[in-house]
Amino acid sequence: MLPNSVDLPLDINSVKGFLDDDEAKALYQHAIAAAQRGPILEVGSYCGKSTVYLGAACKQHNSVLFAVDHHRGSEEHQLGEEYHDPDLYDVRFKKMDSFPEFRHTLARANLEEVVVPIVAPSVLAARFWSTPLAMVFIDGGHSMEAALNDYRCWSGHVMRGGLLVIHDVFPNPADGGRPPYEIWKLAQESGLFEALPLVKSLGVLKRL
């Protein structure tokens, strides 16, 4: 039985991010169950909103969250794009950099002893990965290449009975981009995962 309440260590509205409240609650509930079985990994931390939910769940069960993000932003975060945030732009290198804000979030949430930041592209971080994972949350770049890379790199590390969770899954093309939906479908077609009901755009799949 999953818990209905969300016990967070800080005001989550003070953290930059794009996670819907209902989706965040579902993410936390599934993470509570998963953290009892092993470590969790997320791809795409940004400023740490999802990290707080996942990390708080891990902390309750003395588990660990691996947070993979190169912190240079996705396509939509770049200078001149729709979701660009000038506060996260490093003028010295002319690059977006969310890592300082991410570290600030971890400190405020008292999660520095729970979360292991991996500041690297997803493909590089996964190259020699061998640790079985109780849950993988994919919320990285939304290009087809990025989504496929994240799926191919990490889905195979989900332990039996574990969860693969994908954000921004939109069955209706009018609602959003296709790549997260496409990898959600690929997971089902692989025969290795069974889809649980969508929570808005949060796709949850259980490893068989």
PDB file of C-alpha atoms in Angstrom:
ATOM      1  CA  MET A   1       0.000   0.000   0.000  1.00  0.00           C
ATOM      2  CA  LEU A   2       1.513   3.362  -1.051  1.00  0.00           C
ATOM      3  CA  PRO A   3       1.405   6.324   1.361  1.00  0.00           C
ATOM      4  CA  ASN A   4      -0.939   9.196   0.546  1.00  0.00           C
ATOM      5  CA  SER A   5       1.033  12.023   2.176  1.00  0.00           C
ATOM      6  CA  VAL A   6       4.220  13.709   0.999  1.00  0.00           C
ATOM      7  CA  ASP A   7       6.712  14.608   3.709  1.00  0.00           C
ATOM      8  CA  LEU A   8       9.256  17.039   2.226  1.00  0.00           C
ATOM      9  CA  PRO A   9      12.143  18.810   3.989  1.00  0.00           C
ATOM     10  CA  LEU A  10      11.545  22.245   2.380  1.00  0.00           C
ATOM     11  CA  ASP A  11       8.981  24.384   0.561  1.00  0.00           C
ATOM     12  CA  ILE A  12       8.960  22.652  -2.831  1.00  0.00           C
ATOM     13  CA  ASN A  13       7.495  25.753  -4.512  1.00  0.00           C
ATOM     14  CA  SER A  14      10.806  27.504  -3.851  1.00  0.00           C
ATOM     15  CA  VAL A  15      12.597  25.066  -6.197  1.00  0.00           C
ATOM     16  CA  LYS A  16      12.703  25.787  -9.932  1.00  0.00           C
ATOM     17  CA  GLY A  17      11.215  23.016 -12.048  1.00  0.00           C
ATOM     18  CA  PHE A  18       8.347  21.744 -14.164  1.00  0.00           C
ATOM     19  CA  LEU A  19       6.910  18.816 -12.184  1.00  0.00           C
ATOM     20  CA  ASP A  20       3.125  18.875 -11.756  1.00  0.00           C
ATOM     21  CA  ASP A  21       1.895  18.398  -8.163  1.00  0.00           C
ATOM     22  CA  ASP A  22      -0.083  15.212  -8.909  1.00  0.00           C
ATOM     23  CA  GLU A  23       2.822  13.762 -10.869  1.00  0.00           C
ATOM     24  CA  ALA A  24       5.235  14.658  -8.065  1.00  0.00           C
ATOM     25  CA  LYS A  25       3.038  12.986  -5.472  1.00  0.00           C
ATOM     26  CA  ALA A  26       2.867   9.804  -7.561  1.00  0.00           C
ATOM     27  CA  LEU A  27       6.632   9.904  -8.120  1.00  0.00           C
ATOM     28  CA  TYR A  28       7.207  10.180  -4.374  1.00  0.00           C
ATOM     29  CA  GLN A  29       4.779   7.369  -3.558  1.00  0.00           C
ATOM     30  CA  HIS A  30       6.444   4.975  -5.990  1.00  0.00           C
ATOM     31  CA  ALA A  31       9.885   6.023  -4.767  1.00  0.00           C
ATOM     32  CA  ILE A  32       8.898   5.224  -1.170  1.00  0.00           C
ATOM     33  CA  ALA A  33       8.156   1.648  -2.217  1.00  0.00           C
ATOM     34  CA  ALA A  34      11.206   1.347  -4.494  1.00  0.00           C
ATOM     35  CA  ALA A  35      13.690   2.738  -1.976  1.00  0.00           C
ATOM     36  CA  GLN A  36      12.999  -0.228   0.293  1.00  0.00           C
ATOM     37  CA  ARG A  37      14.382  -2.531  -2.409  1.00  0.00           C
ATOM     38  CA  GLY A  38      17.482  -0.679  -3.589  1.00  0.00           C
ATOM     39  CA  PRO A  39      18.940   2.552  -4.996  1.00  0.00           C
ATOM     40  CA  ILE A  40      17.106   4.938  -7.326  1.00  0.00           C
ATOM     41  CA  LEU A  41      18.491   6.861 -10.296  1.00  0.00           C
ATOM     42  CA  GLU A  42      17.112   9.898 -12.076  1.00  0.00           C
ATOM     43  CA  VAL A  43      18.166  11.255 -15.460  1.00  0.00           C
ATOM     44  CA  GLY A  44      17.574  15.001 -15.688  1.00  0.00           C
ATOM     45  CA  SER A  45      17.766  16.764 -12.327  1.00  0.00           C
ATOM     46  CA  TYR A  46      17.744  20.421 -13.470  1.00  0.00           C
ATOM     47  CA  CYS A  47      17.477  22.441 -10.227  1.00  0.00           C
ATOM     48  CA  GLY A  48      16.390  19.518  -8.083  1.00  0.00           C
ATOM     49  CA  LYS A  49      12.593  19.552  -7.792  1.00  0.00           C
ATOM     50  CA  SER A  50      12.192  15.859  -8.638  1.00  0.00           C
ATOM     51  CA  THR A  51      15.399  15.170  -6.706  1.00  0.00           C
ATOM     52  CA  VAL A  52      13.799  16.435  -3.508  1.00  0.00           C
ATOM     53  CA  TYR A  53      10.855  14.036  -3.863  1.00  0.00           C
ATOM     54  CA  LEU A  54      13.043  11.066  -4.760  1.00  0.00           C
ATOM     55  CA  GLY A  55      15.726  11.944  -2.219  1.00  0.00           C
ATOM     56  CA  ALA A  56      13.216  12.339   0.611  1.00  0.00           C
ATOM     57  CA  ALA A  57      11.872   8.864  -0.167  1.00  0.00           C
ATOM     58  CA  CYS A  58      15.383   7.402  -0.220  1.00  0.00           C
ATOM     59  CA  LYS A  59      16.271   9.087   3.069  1.00  0.00           C
ATOM     60  CA  GLN A  60      13.338   7.402   4.814  1.00  0.00           C
ATOM     61  CA  HIS A  61      14.709   3.965   3.931  1.00  0.00           C
ATOM     62  CA  ASN A  62      18.461   4.634   4.121  1.00  0.00           C
ATOM     63  CA  SER A  63      18.738   4.277   0.349  1.00  0.00           C
ATOM     64  CA  VAL A  64      20.662   6.327  -2.215  1.00  0.00           C
ATOM     65  CA  LEU A  65      19.611   8.484  -5.168  1.00  0.00           C
ATOM     66  CA  PHE A  66      21.975   8.856  -8.125  1.00  0.00           C
ATOM     67  CA  ALA A  67      21.194  12.123  -9.941  1.00  0.00           C
ATOM     68  CA  VAL A  68      22.522  12.167 -13.521  1.00  0.00           C
ATOM     69  CA  ASP A  69      22.577  15.495 -15.364  1.00  0.00           C
ATOM     70  CA  HIS A  70      25.224  17.383 -17.349  1.00  0.00           C
ATOM     71  CA  HIS A  71      23.562  20.578 -16.054  1.00  0.00           C
ATOM     72  CA  ARG A  72      24.008  22.380 -19.383  1.00  0.00           C
ATOM     73  CA  GLY A  73      20.271  22.275 -20.044  1.00  0.00           C
ATOM     74  CA  SER A  74      18.102  20.710 -22.702  1.00  0.00           C
ATOM     75  CA  GLU A  75      17.353  22.334 -26.056  1.00  0.00           C
ATOM     76  CA  GLU A  76      14.506  24.418 -24.648  1.00  0.00           C
ATOM     77  CA  HIS A  77      16.709  25.875 -21.874  1.00  0.00           C
ATOM     78  CA  GLN A  78      19.291  27.431 -24.156  1.00  0.00           C
ATOM     79  CA  LEU A  79      19.739  31.159 -24.737  1.00  0.00           C
ATOM     80  CA  GLY A  80      16.817  32.532 -26.744  1.00  0.00           C
ATOM     81  CA  GLU A  81      14.639  29.421 -26.261  1.00  0.00           C
ATOM     82  CA  GLU A  82      11.223  29.212 -24.593  1.00  0.00           C
ATOM     83  CA  TYR A  83      12.334  27.918 -21.179  1.00  0.00           C
ATOM     84  CA  HIS A  84      15.633  29.776 -20.896  1.00  0.00           C
ATOM     85  CA  ASP A  85      16.269  31.097 -17.371  1.00  0.00           C
ATOM     86  CA  PRO A  86      18.795  33.961 -17.322  1.00  0.00           C
ATOM     87  CA  ASP A  87      19.543  33.237 -13.648  1.00  0.00           C
ATOM     88  CA  LEU A  88      21.033  29.900 -14.720  1.00  0.00           C
ATOM     89  CA  TYR A  89      23.192  31.286 -17.516  1.00  0.00           C
ATOM     90  CA  ASP A  90      26.956  31.397 -16.927  1.00  0.00           C
ATOM     91  CA  VAL A  91      28.191  34.418 -18.898  1.00  0.00           C
ATOM     92  CA  ARG A  92      31.829  33.394 -18.357  1.00  0.00           C
ATOM     93  CA  PHE A  93      31.443  30.291 -20.503  1.00  0.00           C
ATOM     94  CA  LYS A  94      28.310  31.357 -22.393  1.00  0.00           C
ATOM     95  CA  LYS A  95      26.587  28.189 -21.259  1.00  0.00           C
ATOM     96  CA  MET A  96      23.590  27.310 -19.142  1.00  0.00           C
ATOM     97  CA  ASP A  97      24.614  25.856 -15.749  1.00  0.00           C
ATOM     98  CA  SER A  98      22.004  24.559 -13.304  1.00  0.00           C
ATOM     99  CA  PHE A  99      24.483  22.737 -11.041  1.00  0.00           C
ATOM    100  CA  PRO A 100      25.044  25.564  -8.490  1.00  0.00           C
ATOM    101  CA  GLU A 101      21.270  25.892  -8.050  1.00  0.00           C
ATOM    102  CA  PHE A 102      20.971  22.098  -7.814  1.00  0.00           C
ATOM    103  CA  ARG A 103      23.580  21.960  -5.041  1.00  0.00           C
ATOM    104  CA  HIS A 104      21.806  24.792  -3.238  1.00  0.00           C
ATOM    105  CA  THR A 105      18.575  22.766  -3.358  1.00  0.00           C
ATOM    106  CA  LEU A 106      20.288  19.689  -1.897  1.00  0.00           C
ATOM    107  CA  ALA A 107      21.750  21.750   0.941  1.00  0.00           C
ATOM    108  CA  ARG A 108      18.422  23.390   1.785  1.00  0.00           C
ATOM    109  CA  ALA A 109      16.690  20.001   1.707  1.00  0.00           C
ATOM    110  CA  ASN A 110      19.339  18.294   3.874  1.00  0.00           C
ATOM    111  CA  LEU A 111      19.866  15.675   1.183  1.00  0.00           C
ATOM    112  CA  GLU A 112      23.615  15.969   0.628  1.00  0.00           C
ATOM    113  CA  GLU A 113      24.164  12.649   2.445  1.00  0.00           C
ATOM    114  CA  VAL A 114      21.509  10.908   0.330  1.00  0.00           C
ATOM    115  CA  VAL A 115      21.968  12.168  -3.231  1.00  0.00           C
ATOM    116  CA  VAL A 116      25.013  11.361  -5.377  1.00  0.00           C
ATOM    117  CA  PRO A 117      25.241  13.988  -8.157  1.00  0.00           C
ATOM    118  CA  ILE A 118      26.712  12.620 -11.382  1.00  0.00           C
ATOM    119  CA  VAL A 119      27.550  15.651 -13.511  1.00  0.00           C
ATOM    120  CA  ALA A 120      27.905  14.041 -16.914  1.00  0.00           C
ATOM    121  CA  PRO A 121      25.946  13.216 -20.056  1.00  0.00           C
ATOM    122  CA  SER A 122      23.662  10.220 -19.594  1.00  0.00           C
ATOM    123  CA  VAL A 123      25.552   8.047 -22.089  1.00  0.00           C
ATOM    124  CA  LEU A 124      28.887   8.688 -20.391  1.00  0.00           C
ATOM    125  CA  ALA A 125      27.518   8.048 -16.899  1.00  0.00           C
ATOM    126  CA  ALA A 126      26.042   4.724 -18.039  1.00  0.00           C
ATOM    127  CA  ARG A 127      29.104   3.445 -19.907  1.00  0.00           C
ATOM    128  CA  PHE A 128      30.422   1.250 -17.088  1.00  0.00           C
ATOM    129  CA  TRP A 129      27.335   1.179 -14.875  1.00  0.00           C
ATOM    130  CA  SER A 130      26.688  -2.172 -13.168  1.00  0.00           C
ATOM    131  CA  THR A 131      24.536  -1.428 -10.099  1.00  0.00           C
ATOM    132  CA  PRO A 132      20.977  -2.827 -10.216  1.00  0.00           C
ATOM    133  CA  LEU A 133      18.390  -0.099  -9.651  1.00  0.00           C
ATOM    134  CA  ALA A 134      15.026  -0.323  -7.904  1.00  0.00           C
ATOM    135  CA  MET A 135      13.715   2.644  -9.878  1.00  0.00           C
ATOM    136  CA  VAL A 136      14.848   4.759 -12.830  1.00  0.00           C
ATOM    137  CA  PHE A 137      13.200   8.121 -13.512  1.00  0.00           C
ATOM    138  CA  ILE A 138      13.818   9.521 -17.003  1.00  0.00           C
ATOM    139  CA  ASP A 139      13.238  13.257 -17.429  1.00  0.00           C
ATOM    140  CA  GLY A 140      16.191  14.316 -19.559  1.00  0.00           C
ATOM    141  CA  GLY A 141      16.386  15.837 -23.016  1.00  0.00           C
ATOM    142  CA  HIS A 142      13.253  15.493 -25.113  1.00  0.00           C
ATOM    143  CA  SER A 143      14.845  15.102 -28.537  1.00  0.00           C
ATOM    144  CA  MET A 144      14.404  11.632 -30.023  1.00  0.00           C
ATOM    145  CA  GLU A 145      18.139  10.982 -29.758  1.00  0.00           C
ATOM    146  CA  ALA A 146      18.316  12.011 -26.098  1.00  0.00           C
ATOM    147  CA  ALA A 147      15.208  10.060 -25.093  1.00  0.00           C
ATOM    148  CA  LEU A 148      16.375   6.906 -26.885  1.00  0.00           C
ATOM    149  CA  ASN A 149      19.819   7.190 -25.332  1.00  0.00           C
ATOM    150  CA  ASP A 150      18.352   7.510 -21.839  1.00  0.00           C
ATOM    151  CA  TYR A 151      16.045   4.536 -22.385  1.00  0.00           C
ATOM    152  CA  ARG A 152      18.735   2.318 -23.894  1.00  0.00           C
ATOM    153  CA  CYS A 153      21.331   3.276 -21.299  1.00  0.00           C
ATOM    154  CA  TRP A 154      19.253   2.799 -18.155  1.00  0.00           C
ATOM    155  CA  SER A 155      16.194   0.578 -18.677  1.00  0.00           C
ATOM    156  CA  GLY A 156      18.301  -2.576 -18.608  1.00  0.00           C
ATOM    157  CA  HIS A 157      19.559  -1.748 -15.120  1.00  0.00           C
ATOM    158  CA  VAL A 158      16.075  -1.830 -13.555  1.00  0.00           C
ATOM    159  CA  MET A 159      15.857  -4.902 -11.321  1.00  0.00           C
ATOM    160  CA  ARG A 160      12.982  -7.372 -11.597  1.00  0.00           C
ATOM    161  CA  GLY A 161       9.966  -5.879  -9.878  1.00  0.00           C
ATOM    162  CA  GLY A 162      11.549  -2.435 -10.133  1.00  0.00           C
ATOM    163  CA  LEU A 163      10.118   0.632 -11.848  1.00  0.00           C
ATOM    164  CA  LEU A 164      10.918   2.606 -14.981  1.00  0.00           C
ATOM    165  CA  VAL A 165       9.254   6.016 -14.773  1.00  0.00           C
ATOM    166  CA  ILE A 166       9.145   8.429 -17.724  1.00  0.00           C
ATOM    167  CA  HIS A 167       8.028  12.063 -17.523  1.00  0.00           C
ATOM    168  CA  ASP A 168       6.149  13.995 -20.235  1.00  0.00           C
ATOM    169  CA  VAL A 169       4.398  11.010 -21.814  1.00  0.00           C
ATOM    170  CA  PHE A 170       1.637  12.442 -24.030  1.00  0.00           C
ATOM    171  CA  PRO A 171      -0.475   9.896 -25.959  1.00  0.00           C
ATOM    172  CA  ASN A 172      -2.150  12.810 -27.775  1.00  0.00           C
ATOM    173  CA  PRO A 173       0.434  14.563 -30.006  1.00  0.00           C
ATOM    174  CA  ALA A 174      -1.417  17.856 -29.512  1.00  0.00           C
ATOM    175  CA  ASP A 175      -0.463  17.828 -25.817  1.00  0.00           C
ATOM    176  CA  GLY A 176       3.314  17.618 -26.144  1.00  0.00           C
ATOM    177  CA  GLY A 177       6.416  16.193 -27.770  1.00  0.00           C
ATOM    178  CA  ARG A 178       6.626  12.576 -28.893  1.00  0.00           C
ATOM    179  CA  PRO A 179      10.010  11.167 -27.760  1.00  0.00           C
ATOM    180  CA  PRO A 180       9.053  10.366 -24.118  1.00  0.00           C
ATOM    181  CA  TYR A 181       5.860   8.726 -25.371  1.00  0.00           C
ATOM    182  CA  GLU A 182       7.830   6.723 -27.938  1.00  0.00           C
ATOM    183  CA  ILE A 183      10.236   5.276 -25.367  1.00  0.00           C
ATOM    184  CA  TRP A 184       7.281   4.531 -23.057  1.00  0.00           C
ATOM    185  CA  LYS A 185       5.819   2.478 -25.913  1.00  0.00           C
ATOM    186  CA  LEU A 186       9.196   0.850 -26.625  1.00  0.00           C
ATOM    187  CA  ALA A 187       9.417  -0.313 -23.019  1.00  0.00           C
ATOM    188  CA  GLN A 188       6.046  -2.046 -23.329  1.00  0.00           C
ATOM    189  CA  GLU A 189       6.889  -3.567 -26.687  1.00  0.00           C
ATOM    190  CA  SER A 190      10.122  -5.000 -25.258  1.00  0.00           C
ATOM    191  CA  GLY A 191       8.124  -7.491 -23.211  1.00  0.00           C
ATOM    192  CA  LEU A 192      10.195  -6.576 -20.156  1.00  0.00           C
ATOM    193  CA  PHE A 193       7.865  -3.944 -18.717  1.00  0.00           C
ATOM    194  CA  GLU A 194       4.183  -3.710 -17.848  1.00  0.00           C
ATOM    195  CA  ALA A 195       2.598  -0.258 -17.937  1.00  0.00           C
ATOM    196  CA  LEU A 196       0.736   0.995 -14.882  1.00  0.00           C
ATOM    197  CA  PRO A 197      -1.910   3.742 -15.263  1.00  0.00           C
ATOM    198  CA  LEU A 198      -0.614   7.131 -16.376  1.00  0.00           C
ATOM    199  CA  VAL A 199      -0.687   9.934 -13.825  1.00  0.00           C
ATOM    200  CA  LYS A 200      -1.188  12.884 -16.164  1.00  0.00           C
ATOM    201  CA  SER A 201       2.088  12.740 -18.148  1.00  0.00           C
ATOM    202  CA  LEU A 202       3.917  10.437 -15.715  1.00  0.00           C
ATOM    203  CA  GLY A 203       4.361   6.985 -17.262  1.00  0.00           C
ATOM    204  CA  VAL A 204       5.129   4.234 -14.752  1.00  0.00           C
ATOM    205  CA  LEU A 205       6.239   0.771 -15.897  1.00  0.00           C
ATOM    206  CA  LYS A 206       7.039  -2.277 -13.776  1.00  0.00           C
ATOM    207  CA  ARG A 207       9.917  -4.582 -14.727  1.00  0.00           C
ATOM    208  CA  LEU A 208       8.639  -8.147 -15.153  1.00  0.00           C
TER     209      LEU A 208
END
